[in-house]
PDB file of C-alpha atoms in Angstrom:
ATOM      1  CA  MET A   1      12.371 133.148 -10.776  1.00 75.00           C
ATOM      2  CA  GLN A   2      13.206 135.379  -7.807  1.00 86.00           C
ATOM      3  CA  PHE A   3      15.402 134.020  -5.005  1.00 94.00           C
ATOM      4  CA  LYS A   4      15.151 136.489  -2.140  1.00 95.00           C
ATOM      5  CA  LYS A   5      14.445 134.155   0.772  1.00 97.00           C
ATOM      6  CA  ILE A   6      15.982 130.686   1.141  1.00 98.00           C
ATOM      7  CA  GLY A   7      15.268 128.070   3.785  1.00 98.00           C
ATOM      8  CA  VAL A   8      18.234 126.043   5.064  1.00 98.00           C
ATOM      9  CA  ILE A   9      17.435 122.887   7.033  1.00 98.00           C
ATOM     10  CA  GLY A  10      20.217 121.718   9.328  1.00 96.00           C
ATOM     11  CA  GLY A  11      22.709 123.809  11.272  1.00 94.00           C
ATOM     12  CA  GLY A  12      25.730 121.531  10.970  1.00 90.00           C
ATOM     13  CA  THR A  13      28.979 122.482   9.259  1.00 88.00           C
ATOM     14  CA  MET A  14      27.424 122.612   5.785  1.00 93.00           C
ATOM     15  CA  GLY A  15      24.232 124.329   6.930  1.00 96.00           C
ATOM     16  CA  GLN A  16      26.294 127.007   8.681  1.00 96.00           C
ATOM     17  CA  GLY A  17      28.486 127.549   5.613  1.00 96.00           C
ATOM     18  CA  ILE A  18      25.567 127.714   3.175  1.00 97.00           C
ATOM     19  CA  SER A  19      23.601 130.104   5.429  1.00 98.00           C
ATOM     20  CA  GLU A  20      26.570 132.436   5.867  1.00 97.00           C
ATOM     21  CA  MET A  21      27.347 132.405   2.143  1.00 97.00           C
ATOM     22  CA  LEU A  22      23.730 133.138   1.147  1.00 97.00           C
ATOM     23  CA  ALA A  23      23.400 135.948   3.704  1.00 97.00           C
ATOM     24  CA  SER A  24      26.646 137.501   2.460  1.00 96.00           C
ATOM     25  CA  LYS A  25      25.090 137.556  -1.038  1.00 96.00           C
ATOM     26  CA  GLY A  26      22.179 139.636   0.261  1.00 96.00           C
ATOM     27  CA  ILE A  27      19.680 136.774   0.585  1.00 97.00           C
ATOM     28  CA  ASP A  28      17.415 136.361   3.608  1.00 97.00           C
ATOM     29  CA  VAL A  29      17.911 132.947   5.234  1.00 98.00           C
ATOM     30  CA  LEU A  30      15.573 130.951   7.454  1.00 98.00           C
ATOM     31  CA  LEU A  31      17.822 128.492   9.316  1.00 98.00           C
ATOM     32  CA  VAL A  32      16.031 125.476  10.815  1.00 97.00           C
ATOM     33  CA  GLU A  33      17.277 123.126  13.530  1.00 96.00           C
ATOM     34  CA  GLN A  34      15.597 120.538  15.755  1.00 92.00           C
ATOM     35  CA  THR A  35      16.165 122.325  19.077  1.00 93.00           C
ATOM     36  CA  PRO A  36      16.760 125.937  20.218  1.00 94.00           C
ATOM     37  CA  GLU A  37      20.141 124.822  21.620  1.00 95.00           C
ATOM     38  CA  LYS A  38      21.316 123.470  18.253  1.00 94.00           C
ATOM     39  CA  LEU A  39      19.996 126.593  16.546  1.00 96.00           C
ATOM     40  CA  ASP A  40      21.900 128.879  18.924  1.00 96.00           C
ATOM     41  CA  TYR A  41      25.060 126.812  18.460  1.00 93.00           C
ATOM     42  CA  ALA A  42      24.819 127.040  14.641  1.00 95.00           C
ATOM     43  CA  TYR A  43      24.220 130.808  14.802  1.00 96.00           C
ATOM     44  CA  ASN A  44      27.167 131.276  17.201  1.00 94.00           C
ATOM     45  CA  MET A  45      29.445 129.257  14.889  1.00 92.00           C
ATOM     46  CA  ILE A  46      28.442 131.495  11.951  1.00 96.00           C
ATOM     47  CA  GLU A  47      29.278 134.524  14.098  1.00 96.00           C
ATOM     48  CA  THR A  48      32.651 132.958  15.004  1.00 92.00           C
ATOM     49  CA  SER A  49      33.370 132.436  11.293  1.00 93.00           C
ATOM     50  CA  LEU A  50      32.567 136.082  10.591  1.00 96.00           C
ATOM     51  CA  ASP A  51      34.761 137.197  13.516  1.00 94.00           C
ATOM     52  CA  LYS A  52      37.705 135.346  11.957  1.00 91.00           C
ATOM     53  CA  GLN A  53      37.120 137.227   8.696  1.00 93.00           C
ATOM     54  CA  LEU A  54      36.864 140.457  10.690  1.00 95.00           C
ATOM     55  CA  GLU A  55      40.268 139.791  12.261  1.00 92.00           C
ATOM     56  CA  LYS A  56      41.762 139.387   8.773  1.00 92.00           C
ATOM     57  CA  TRP A  57      40.133 142.627   7.548  1.00 94.00           C
ATOM     58  CA  ALA A  58      38.108 140.585   5.011  1.00 92.00           C
ATOM     59  CA  ILE A  59      34.848 142.210   6.188  1.00 94.00           C
ATOM     60  CA  THR A  60      33.885 145.211   8.321  1.00 95.00           C
ATOM     61  CA  GLN A  61      31.924 145.252  11.588  1.00 96.00           C
ATOM     62  CA  ALA A  62      28.953 146.730   9.698  1.00 97.00           C
ATOM     63  CA  GLU A  63      29.083 143.911   7.108  1.00 97.00           C
ATOM     64  CA  LYS A  64      29.183 141.314   9.888  1.00 97.00           C
ATOM     65  CA  LYS A  65      26.067 142.801  11.504  1.00 97.00           C
ATOM     66  CA  LEU A  66      24.287 142.966   8.146  1.00 97.00           C
ATOM     67  CA  ILE A  67      25.058 139.301   7.341  1.00 97.00           C
ATOM     68  CA  LEU A  68      23.862 138.127  10.776  1.00 97.00           C
ATOM     69  CA  SER A  69      20.702 140.245  10.495  1.00 97.00           C
ATOM     70  CA  ARG A  70      19.735 138.312   7.349  1.00 98.00           C
ATOM     71  CA  ILE A  71      19.822 134.941   9.159  1.00 98.00           C
ATOM     72  CA  GLN A  72      16.617 134.172  11.015  1.00 97.00           C
ATOM     73  CA  LYS A  73      16.523 131.266  13.475  1.00 96.00           C
ATOM     74  CA  VAL A  74      13.506 129.026  12.894  1.00 94.00           C
ATOM     75  CA  SER A  75      12.296 125.999  14.868  1.00 90.00           C
ATOM     76  CA  HIS A  76       9.586 124.593  12.599  1.00 92.00           C
ATOM     77  CA  LEU A  77       9.574 123.525   8.955  1.00 94.00           C
ATOM     78  CA  ALA A  78       6.082 125.037   8.643  1.00 93.00           C
ATOM     79  CA  GLU A  79       7.681 128.495   8.603  1.00 94.00           C
ATOM     80  CA  LEU A  80       9.452 127.728   5.298  1.00 96.00           C
ATOM     81  CA  GLY A  81       6.273 128.130   3.241  1.00 94.00           C
ATOM     82  CA  SER A  82       7.252 131.707   2.350  1.00 94.00           C
ATOM     83  CA  CYS A  83      10.684 130.744   0.943  1.00 96.00           C
ATOM     84  CA  ASP A  84      11.634 130.838  -2.752  1.00 96.00           C
ATOM     85  CA  MET A  85      13.792 127.713  -2.362  1.00 98.00           C
ATOM     86  CA  VAL A  86      14.626 125.263   0.413  1.00 98.00           C
ATOM     87  CA  ILE A  87      18.037 123.584   0.812  1.00 98.00           C
ATOM     88  CA  GLU A  88      18.208 120.511   3.061  1.00 98.00           C
ATOM     89  CA  THR A  89      21.594 119.848   4.717  1.00 96.00           C
ATOM     90  CA  ILE A  90      20.844 117.316   7.482  1.00 94.00           C
ATOM     91  CA  THR A  91      22.829 114.145   8.187  1.00 87.00           C
ATOM     92  CA  GLU A  92      23.262 111.576   5.382  1.00 86.00           C
ATOM     93  CA  ASN A  93      20.365 109.367   6.458  1.00 89.00           C
ATOM     94  CA  LEU A  94      17.892 108.486   3.719  1.00 90.00           C
ATOM     95  CA  ASP A  95      14.878 107.908   5.990  1.00 94.00           C
ATOM     96  CA  GLU A  96      15.412 111.180   7.871  1.00 95.00           C
ATOM     97  CA  LYS A  97      15.801 113.126   4.631  1.00 96.00           C
ATOM     98  CA  LYS A  98      12.672 111.537   3.148  1.00 96.00           C
ATOM     99  CA  ALA A  99      10.712 112.511   6.263  1.00 96.00           C
ATOM    100  CA  VAL A 100      11.873 116.123   5.851  1.00 96.00           C
ATOM    101  CA  PHE A 101      10.885 116.187   2.176  1.00 96.00           C
ATOM    102  CA  GLN A 102       7.481 114.707   2.976  1.00 95.00           C
ATOM    103  CA  GLU A 103       6.851 117.501   5.465  1.00 95.00           C
ATOM    104  CA  LEU A 104       8.131 120.160   3.050  1.00 95.00           C
ATOM    105  CA  ASP A 105       5.628 118.847   0.516  1.00 92.00           C
ATOM    106  CA  HIS A 106       2.826 119.976   2.835  1.00 93.00           C
ATOM    107  CA  VAL A 107       4.198 123.427   3.714  1.00 95.00           C
ATOM    108  CA  CYS A 108       5.839 124.640   0.484  1.00 95.00           C
ATOM    109  CA  PRO A 109       3.827 125.624  -2.621  1.00 95.00           C
ATOM    110  CA  SER A 110       4.306 123.201  -5.535  1.00 93.00           C
ATOM    111  CA  ASN A 111       6.433 125.681  -7.541  1.00 92.00           C
ATOM    112  CA  ILE A 112       9.110 125.994  -4.844  1.00 96.00           C
ATOM    113  CA  ILE A 113      12.372 124.136  -5.557  1.00 97.00           C
ATOM    114  CA  LEU A 114      13.380 121.601  -2.899  1.00 98.00           C
ATOM    115  CA  ALA A 115      17.129 120.982  -3.022  1.00 98.00           C
ATOM    116  CA  SER A 116      19.252 118.514  -1.094  1.00 97.00           C
ATOM    117  CA  ASN A 117      22.932 118.962  -0.281  1.00 96.00           C
ATOM    118  CA  THR A 118      23.365 115.172  -0.146  1.00 93.00           C
ATOM    119  CA  SER A 119      26.762 113.914  -1.281  1.00 89.00           C
ATOM    120  CA  THR A 120      25.869 110.264  -1.942  1.00 88.00           C
ATOM    121  CA  LEU A 121      22.126 109.571  -1.697  1.00 90.00           C
ATOM    122  CA  SER A 122      19.765 109.002  -4.633  1.00 92.00           C
ATOM    123  CA  LEU A 123      17.807 112.130  -5.591  1.00 93.00           C
ATOM    124  CA  THR A 124      15.271 109.935  -7.357  1.00 95.00           C
ATOM    125  CA  GLU A 125      14.598 108.057  -4.119  1.00 94.00           C
ATOM    126  CA  LEU A 126      14.380 111.292  -2.112  1.00 94.00           C
ATOM    127  CA  ALA A 127      11.968 112.766  -4.666  1.00 95.00           C
ATOM    128  CA  SER A 128       9.794 109.646  -4.529  1.00 94.00           C
ATOM    129  CA  SER A 129       8.662 110.692  -1.038  1.00 93.00           C
ATOM    130  CA  THR A 130       7.029 113.857  -2.437  1.00 95.00           C
ATOM    131  CA  LYS A 131       3.924 114.581  -4.508  1.00 95.00           C
ATOM    132  CA  TYR A 132       5.939 116.802  -6.850  1.00 96.00           C
ATOM    133  CA  PRO A 133       9.191 114.931  -7.643  1.00 96.00           C
ATOM    134  CA  GLU A 134       9.820 117.245 -10.609  1.00 97.00           C
ATOM    135  CA  ARG A 135      10.824 120.063  -8.224  1.00 97.00           C
ATOM    136  CA  VAL A 136      13.408 118.031  -6.276  1.00 97.00           C
ATOM    137  CA  ILE A 137      17.075 118.457  -7.217  1.00 97.00           C
ATOM    138  CA  GLY A 138      20.537 117.909  -5.739  1.00 97.00           C
ATOM    139  CA  MET A 139      22.699 120.946  -5.006  1.00 97.00           C
ATOM    140  CA  HIS A 140      25.936 119.657  -3.512  1.00 96.00           C
ATOM    141  CA  PHE A 141      28.103 122.430  -2.058  1.00 96.00           C
ATOM    142  CA  ILE A 142      31.667 121.586  -1.089  1.00 92.00           C
ATOM    143  CA  TYR A 143      33.334 122.455   2.226  1.00 85.00           C
ATOM    144  CA  PRO A 144      34.375 125.199   2.905  1.00 87.00           C
ATOM    145  CA  VAL A 145      31.333 126.678   1.140  1.00 93.00           C
ATOM    146  CA  SER A 146      32.529 130.295   1.063  1.00 90.00           C
ATOM    147  CA  ARG A 147      35.856 129.425  -0.571  1.00 90.00           C
ATOM    148  CA  ILE A 148      34.963 126.637  -3.014  1.00 92.00           C
ATOM    149  CA  ASP A 149      33.379 128.068  -6.160  1.00 95.00           C
ATOM    150  CA  LEU A 150      31.781 124.841  -7.350  1.00 96.00           C
ATOM    151  CA  VAL A 151      28.341 123.277  -6.910  1.00 97.00           C
ATOM    152  CA  GLU A 152      27.319 119.883  -8.260  1.00 97.00           C
ATOM    153  CA  ILE A 153      23.757 120.040  -9.605  1.00 97.00           C
ATOM    154  CA  ILE A 154      22.232 116.564  -9.641  1.00 96.00           C
ATOM    155  CA  ARG A 155      19.088 115.681 -11.550  1.00 94.00           C
ATOM    156  CA  GLY A 156      16.826 112.933 -10.278  1.00 93.00           C
ATOM    157  CA  LEU A 157      14.903 110.788 -12.741  1.00 94.00           C
ATOM    158  CA  LYS A 158      11.869 113.111 -12.641  1.00 96.00           C
ATOM    159  CA  THR A 159      13.582 116.482 -12.079  1.00 96.00           C
ATOM    160  CA  SER A 160      12.048 118.912 -14.592  1.00 96.00           C
ATOM    161  CA  ASP A 161      13.976 121.077 -17.052  1.00 96.00           C
ATOM    162  CA  ASP A 162      12.545 124.188 -15.364  1.00 97.00           C
ATOM    163  CA  THR A 163      13.812 123.066 -11.975  1.00 97.00           C
ATOM    164  CA  PHE A 164      17.266 122.387 -13.393  1.00 97.00           C
ATOM    165  CA  GLU A 165      17.475 125.669 -15.336  1.00 97.00           C
ATOM    166  CA  ASN A 166      16.303 127.756 -12.368  1.00 97.00           C
ATOM    167  CA  THR A 167      18.728 125.984 -10.034  1.00 97.00           C
ATOM    168  CA  LYS A 168      21.609 126.512 -12.465  1.00 97.00           C
ATOM    169  CA  MET A 169      20.688 130.195 -12.751  1.00 97.00           C
ATOM    170  CA  PHE A 170      20.571 130.472  -8.954  1.00 97.00           C
ATOM    171  CA  VAL A 171      23.998 128.848  -8.584  1.00 97.00           C
ATOM    172  CA  GLU A 172      25.763 130.761 -11.354  1.00 96.00           C
ATOM    173  CA  GLU A 173      24.108 134.185 -11.315  1.00 96.00           C
ATOM    174  CA  ILE A 174      23.040 134.691  -7.698  1.00 95.00           C
ATOM    175  CA  VAL A 175      25.471 132.565  -5.675  1.00 95.00           C
ATOM    176  CA  GLU A 176      28.181 133.131  -8.344  1.00 96.00           C
ATOM    177  CA  LYS A 177      29.652 129.640  -8.326  1.00 97.00           C
ATOM    178  CA  LYS A 178      30.320 127.232 -11.178  1.00 97.00           C
ATOM    179  CA  GLY A 179      27.478 124.752 -11.539  1.00 96.00           C
ATOM    180  CA  VAL A 180      28.304 121.371 -13.053  1.00 96.00           C
ATOM    181  CA  MET A 181      25.532 118.989 -14.072  1.00 95.00           C
ATOM    182  CA  ILE A 182      25.885 115.473 -12.705  1.00 93.00           C
ATOM    183  CA  TYR A 183      23.901 112.430 -13.734  1.00 89.00           C
ATOM    184  CA  GLU A 184      22.742 110.566 -10.652  1.00 90.00           C
ATOM    185  CA  SER A 185      25.348 108.088  -9.424  1.00 91.00           C
ATOM    186  CA  PRO A 186      26.468 107.193  -5.870  1.00 90.00           C
ATOM    187  CA  GLY A 187      28.963 109.794  -4.662  1.00 92.00           C
ATOM    188  CA  PHE A 188      28.441 111.883  -7.816  1.00 94.00           C
ATOM    189  CA  VAL A 189      31.899 113.145  -8.913  1.00 95.00           C
ATOM    190  CA  THR A 190      33.547 114.994  -6.018  1.00 95.00           C
ATOM    191  CA  SER A 191      32.573 112.701  -3.117  1.00 94.00           C
ATOM    192  CA  ARG A 192      33.308 109.567  -5.111  1.00 95.00           C
ATOM    193  CA  ILE A 193      36.855 110.661  -5.928  1.00 96.00           C
ATOM    194  CA  ILE A 194      37.786 112.485  -2.698  1.00 96.00           C
ATOM    195  CA  CYS A 195      36.515 109.655  -0.449  1.00 97.00           C
ATOM    196  CA  LEU A 196      38.745 107.197  -2.324  1.00 97.00           C
ATOM    197  CA  LEU A 197      41.731 109.512  -1.744  1.00 98.00           C
ATOM    198  CA  ILE A 198      40.903 109.814   1.971  1.00 98.00           C
ATOM    199  CA  ASN A 199      40.405 106.056   2.289  1.00 98.00           C
ATOM    200  CA  GLU A 200      43.755 105.331   0.619  1.00 98.00           C
ATOM    201  CA  ALA A 201      45.477 107.840   2.945  1.00 98.00           C
ATOM    202  CA  ALA A 202      43.913 106.002   5.913  1.00 98.00           C
ATOM    203  CA  HIS A 203      45.198 102.660   4.519  1.00 97.00           C
ATOM    204  CA  VAL A 204      48.700 104.161   4.162  1.00 98.00           C
ATOM    205  CA  LEU A 205      48.518 105.368   7.793  1.00 98.00           C
ATOM    206  CA  GLN A 206      47.260 101.973   8.959  1.00 96.00           C
ATOM    207  CA  GLU A 207      50.155 100.202   7.204  1.00 97.00           C
ATOM    208  CA  GLY A 208      52.672 102.472   8.991  1.00 97.00           C
ATOM    209  CA  VAL A 209      54.081 103.835   5.715  1.00 98.00           C
ATOM    210  CA  ALA A 210      54.130 107.392   7.121  1.00 98.00           C
ATOM    211  CA  SER A 211      52.656 109.464   9.960  1.00 98.00           C
ATOM    212  CA  ALA A 212      49.360 111.342   9.543  1.00 98.00           C
ATOM    213  CA  GLU A 213      51.231 114.654   9.441  1.00 97.00           C
ATOM    214  CA  ASP A 214      53.709 113.455   6.809  1.00 98.00           C
ATOM    215  CA  ILE A 215      50.964 111.936   4.643  1.00 98.00           C
ATOM    216  CA  ASP A 216      49.109 115.243   4.663  1.00 98.00           C
ATOM    217  CA  ASP A 217      52.259 117.291   4.057  1.00 98.00           C
ATOM    218  CA  ALA A 218      53.174 115.072   1.092  1.00 98.00           C
ATOM    219  CA  MET A 219      49.822 115.716  -0.605  1.00 97.00           C
ATOM    220  CA  ARG A 220      49.324 119.312   0.542  1.00 96.00           C
ATOM    221  CA  ILE A 221      52.766 120.570  -0.455  1.00 97.00           C
ATOM    222  CA  GLY A 222      53.456 118.109  -3.261  1.00 97.00           C
ATOM    223  CA  TYR A 223      50.132 118.577  -5.052  1.00 97.00           C
ATOM    224  CA  SER A 224      49.032 122.034  -3.853  1.00 95.00           C
ATOM    225  CA  PHE A 225      46.079 120.765  -1.789  1.00 93.00           C
ATOM    226  CA  GLN A 226      44.601 123.326   0.581  1.00 90.00           C
ATOM    227  CA  ASN A 227      44.397 120.554   3.214  1.00 93.00           C
ATOM    228  CA  GLY A 228      45.866 117.074   3.179  1.00 97.00           C
ATOM    229  CA  PRO A 229      43.421 114.128   2.812  1.00 98.00           C
ATOM    230  CA  LEU A 230      43.379 113.262   6.527  1.00 98.00           C
ATOM    231  CA  GLU A 231      42.692 116.822   7.690  1.00 97.00           C
ATOM    232  CA  MET A 232      40.097 117.022   4.913  1.00 95.00           C
ATOM    233  CA  ALA A 233      38.399 113.959   6.436  1.00 96.00           C
ATOM    234  CA  ASP A 234      38.490 115.600   9.882  1.00 96.00           C
ATOM    235  CA  ARG A 235      36.766 118.676   8.478  1.00 92.00           C
ATOM    236  CA  PHE A 236      34.144 116.681   6.575  1.00 90.00           C
ATOM    237  CA  GLY A 237      33.514 114.523   9.665  1.00 92.00           C
ATOM    238  CA  LEU A 238      34.922 110.982   9.817  1.00 96.00           C
ATOM    239  CA  ASP A 239      31.413 109.598  10.347  1.00 94.00           C
ATOM    240  CA  SER A 240      30.257 111.302   7.118  1.00 91.00           C
ATOM    241  CA  VAL A 241      33.247 109.934   5.168  1.00 95.00           C
ATOM    242  CA  LEU A 242      32.648 106.428   6.558  1.00 96.00           C
ATOM    243  CA  ALA A 243      28.939 106.572   5.703  1.00 92.00           C
ATOM    244  CA  ALA A 244      29.723 107.710   2.142  1.00 93.00           C
ATOM    245  CA  LEU A 245      32.263 104.914   1.614  1.00 96.00           C
ATOM    246  CA  GLU A 246      29.925 102.260   3.030  1.00 95.00           C
ATOM    247  CA  ARG A 247      27.102 103.470   0.794  1.00 93.00           C
ATOM    248  CA  MET A 248      29.301 103.415  -2.327  1.00 95.00           C
ATOM    249  CA  PHE A 249      30.651  99.985  -1.341  1.00 96.00           C
ATOM    250  CA  ARG A 250      27.087  98.677  -1.137  1.00 94.00           C
ATOM    251  CA  GLU A 251      25.995 100.332  -4.380  1.00 93.00           C
ATOM    252  CA  PHE A 252      29.035  99.489  -6.557  1.00 94.00           C
ATOM    253  CA  GLY A 253      30.167  96.296  -4.803  1.00 96.00           C
ATOM    254  CA  GLU A 254      33.817  97.148  -5.545  1.00 96.00           C
ATOM    255  CA  LEU A 255      36.569  96.549  -2.962  1.00 96.00           C
ATOM    256  CA  LYS A 256      38.176  99.939  -3.579  1.00 96.00           C
ATOM    257  CA  TYR A 257      35.266 101.538  -1.676  1.00 97.00           C
ATOM    258  CA  ARG A 258      35.630  99.288   1.393  1.00 97.00           C
ATOM    259  CA  PRO A 259      36.401 101.606   4.349  1.00 97.00           C
ATOM    260  CA  SER A 260      39.765 101.343   6.061  1.00 97.00           C
ATOM    261  CA  ILE A 261      39.815  99.690   9.511  1.00 97.00           C
ATOM    262  CA  VAL A 262      41.456 102.746  11.092  1.00 97.00           C
ATOM    263  CA  LEU A 263      38.575 104.935   9.847  1.00 98.00           C
ATOM    264  CA  LYS A 264      36.018 102.550  11.374  1.00 97.00           C
ATOM    265  CA  LYS A 265      37.889 102.405  14.691  1.00 98.00           C
ATOM    266  CA  MET A 266      38.076 106.198  14.982  1.00 98.00           C
ATOM    267  CA  VAL A 267      34.359 106.608  14.336  1.00 97.00           C
ATOM    268  CA  ARG A 268      33.555 103.896  16.913  1.00 98.00           C
ATOM    269  CA  ALA A 269      35.778 105.735  19.416  1.00 97.00           C
ATOM    270  CA  GLY A 270      33.903 108.991  18.778  1.00 97.00           C
ATOM    271  CA  ASN A 271      36.926 110.690  17.202  1.00 97.00           C
ATOM    272  CA  LEU A 272      34.954 112.332  14.402  1.00 96.00           C
ATOM    273  CA  GLY A 273      37.293 115.200  13.531  1.00 96.00           C
ATOM    274  CA  VAL A 274      36.688 118.917  14.018  1.00 92.00           C
ATOM    275  CA  LYS A 275      33.174 118.486  15.428  1.00 89.00           C
ATOM    276  CA  SER A 276      34.417 116.289  18.291  1.00 94.00           C
ATOM    277  CA  GLY A 277      37.732 118.118  18.732  1.00 95.00           C
ATOM    278  CA  GLU A 278      39.828 115.145  17.666  1.00 97.00           C
ATOM    279  CA  GLY A 279      40.199 112.971  14.575  1.00 97.00           C
ATOM    280  CA  PHE A 280      43.473 112.301  12.801  1.00 98.00           C
ATOM    281  CA  PHE A 281      44.535 115.626  14.374  1.00 98.00           C
ATOM    282  CA  LYS A 282      43.352 117.735  17.338  1.00 97.00           C
ATOM    283  CA  TYR A 283      41.308 120.950  17.060  1.00 96.00           C
ATOM    284  CA  ASP A 284      40.237 123.796  19.358  1.00 91.00           C
ATOM    285  CA  LYS A 285      36.624 124.927  19.836  1.00 82.00           C
ATOM    286  CA  ASP A 286      36.929 127.248  16.802  1.00 77.00           C
ATOM    287  CA  GLY A 287      37.950 124.357  14.544  1.00 83.00           C
ATOM    288  CA  ASP A 288      41.608 125.396  14.251  1.00 86.00           C
ATOM    289  CA  ARG A 289      44.378 122.766  14.353  1.00 92.00           C
ATOM    290  CA  ILE A 290      46.178 122.512  17.691  1.00 91.00           C
TER     291      ILE A 290
END
């Protein structure tokens, strides 16, 4: 199967990262957002990311222009009919995702793989909203997409062998990341484990055992984490972490998944992390710690 043009639905943090990564691999990307304003914002954030790499001599000006030229801004899902694969990266809301997949069913030929970047939702349930559930699969990239060489590939109950094999080939040979097969379970492997770590760090903060900075330093320096658990939560989005924990708490019914009070309070206050400029720490408009 040829993968020359990929549709990416959603221009949030993950959609931006996936689009940039695909374009840097020489793949044409159709990036879809709900409004022109959101689309422009996503495109500008991709350009900002490339500018940072330019400053570090990681890419050249010509490479930056080439990557941006491969990303086409699109306003309607109907334009994705010409894609070889579509990756959905919208917010973790089951009903909204199902609505997207229902619409994709009408615009994409039946042989086109429909992948979701969901971190906790049931692929079987998502696929049930389509006429061709055998072509629906989970492809969970991890933030930051360009630097993490792992993708969880999640099979739904009706995902076909062909869909799985083609997705695995896409991940390992074209995107050049390690693909690990996951049997469907809430949170899969990475989200299930990392959300527990983040939640425990929030409990430790709430109990006054240590400051947010010291908690992160202890884990970052002591265990060679790229970011501490609280900064990790800020970068994932505290609302996304809370939603994942609440979903796993409902599904498993185990107290260890019950979200910390401090996490709930911060989300209610609108302190969502990097995207709002403040979470456990403060960030500038480029997403750098202040």
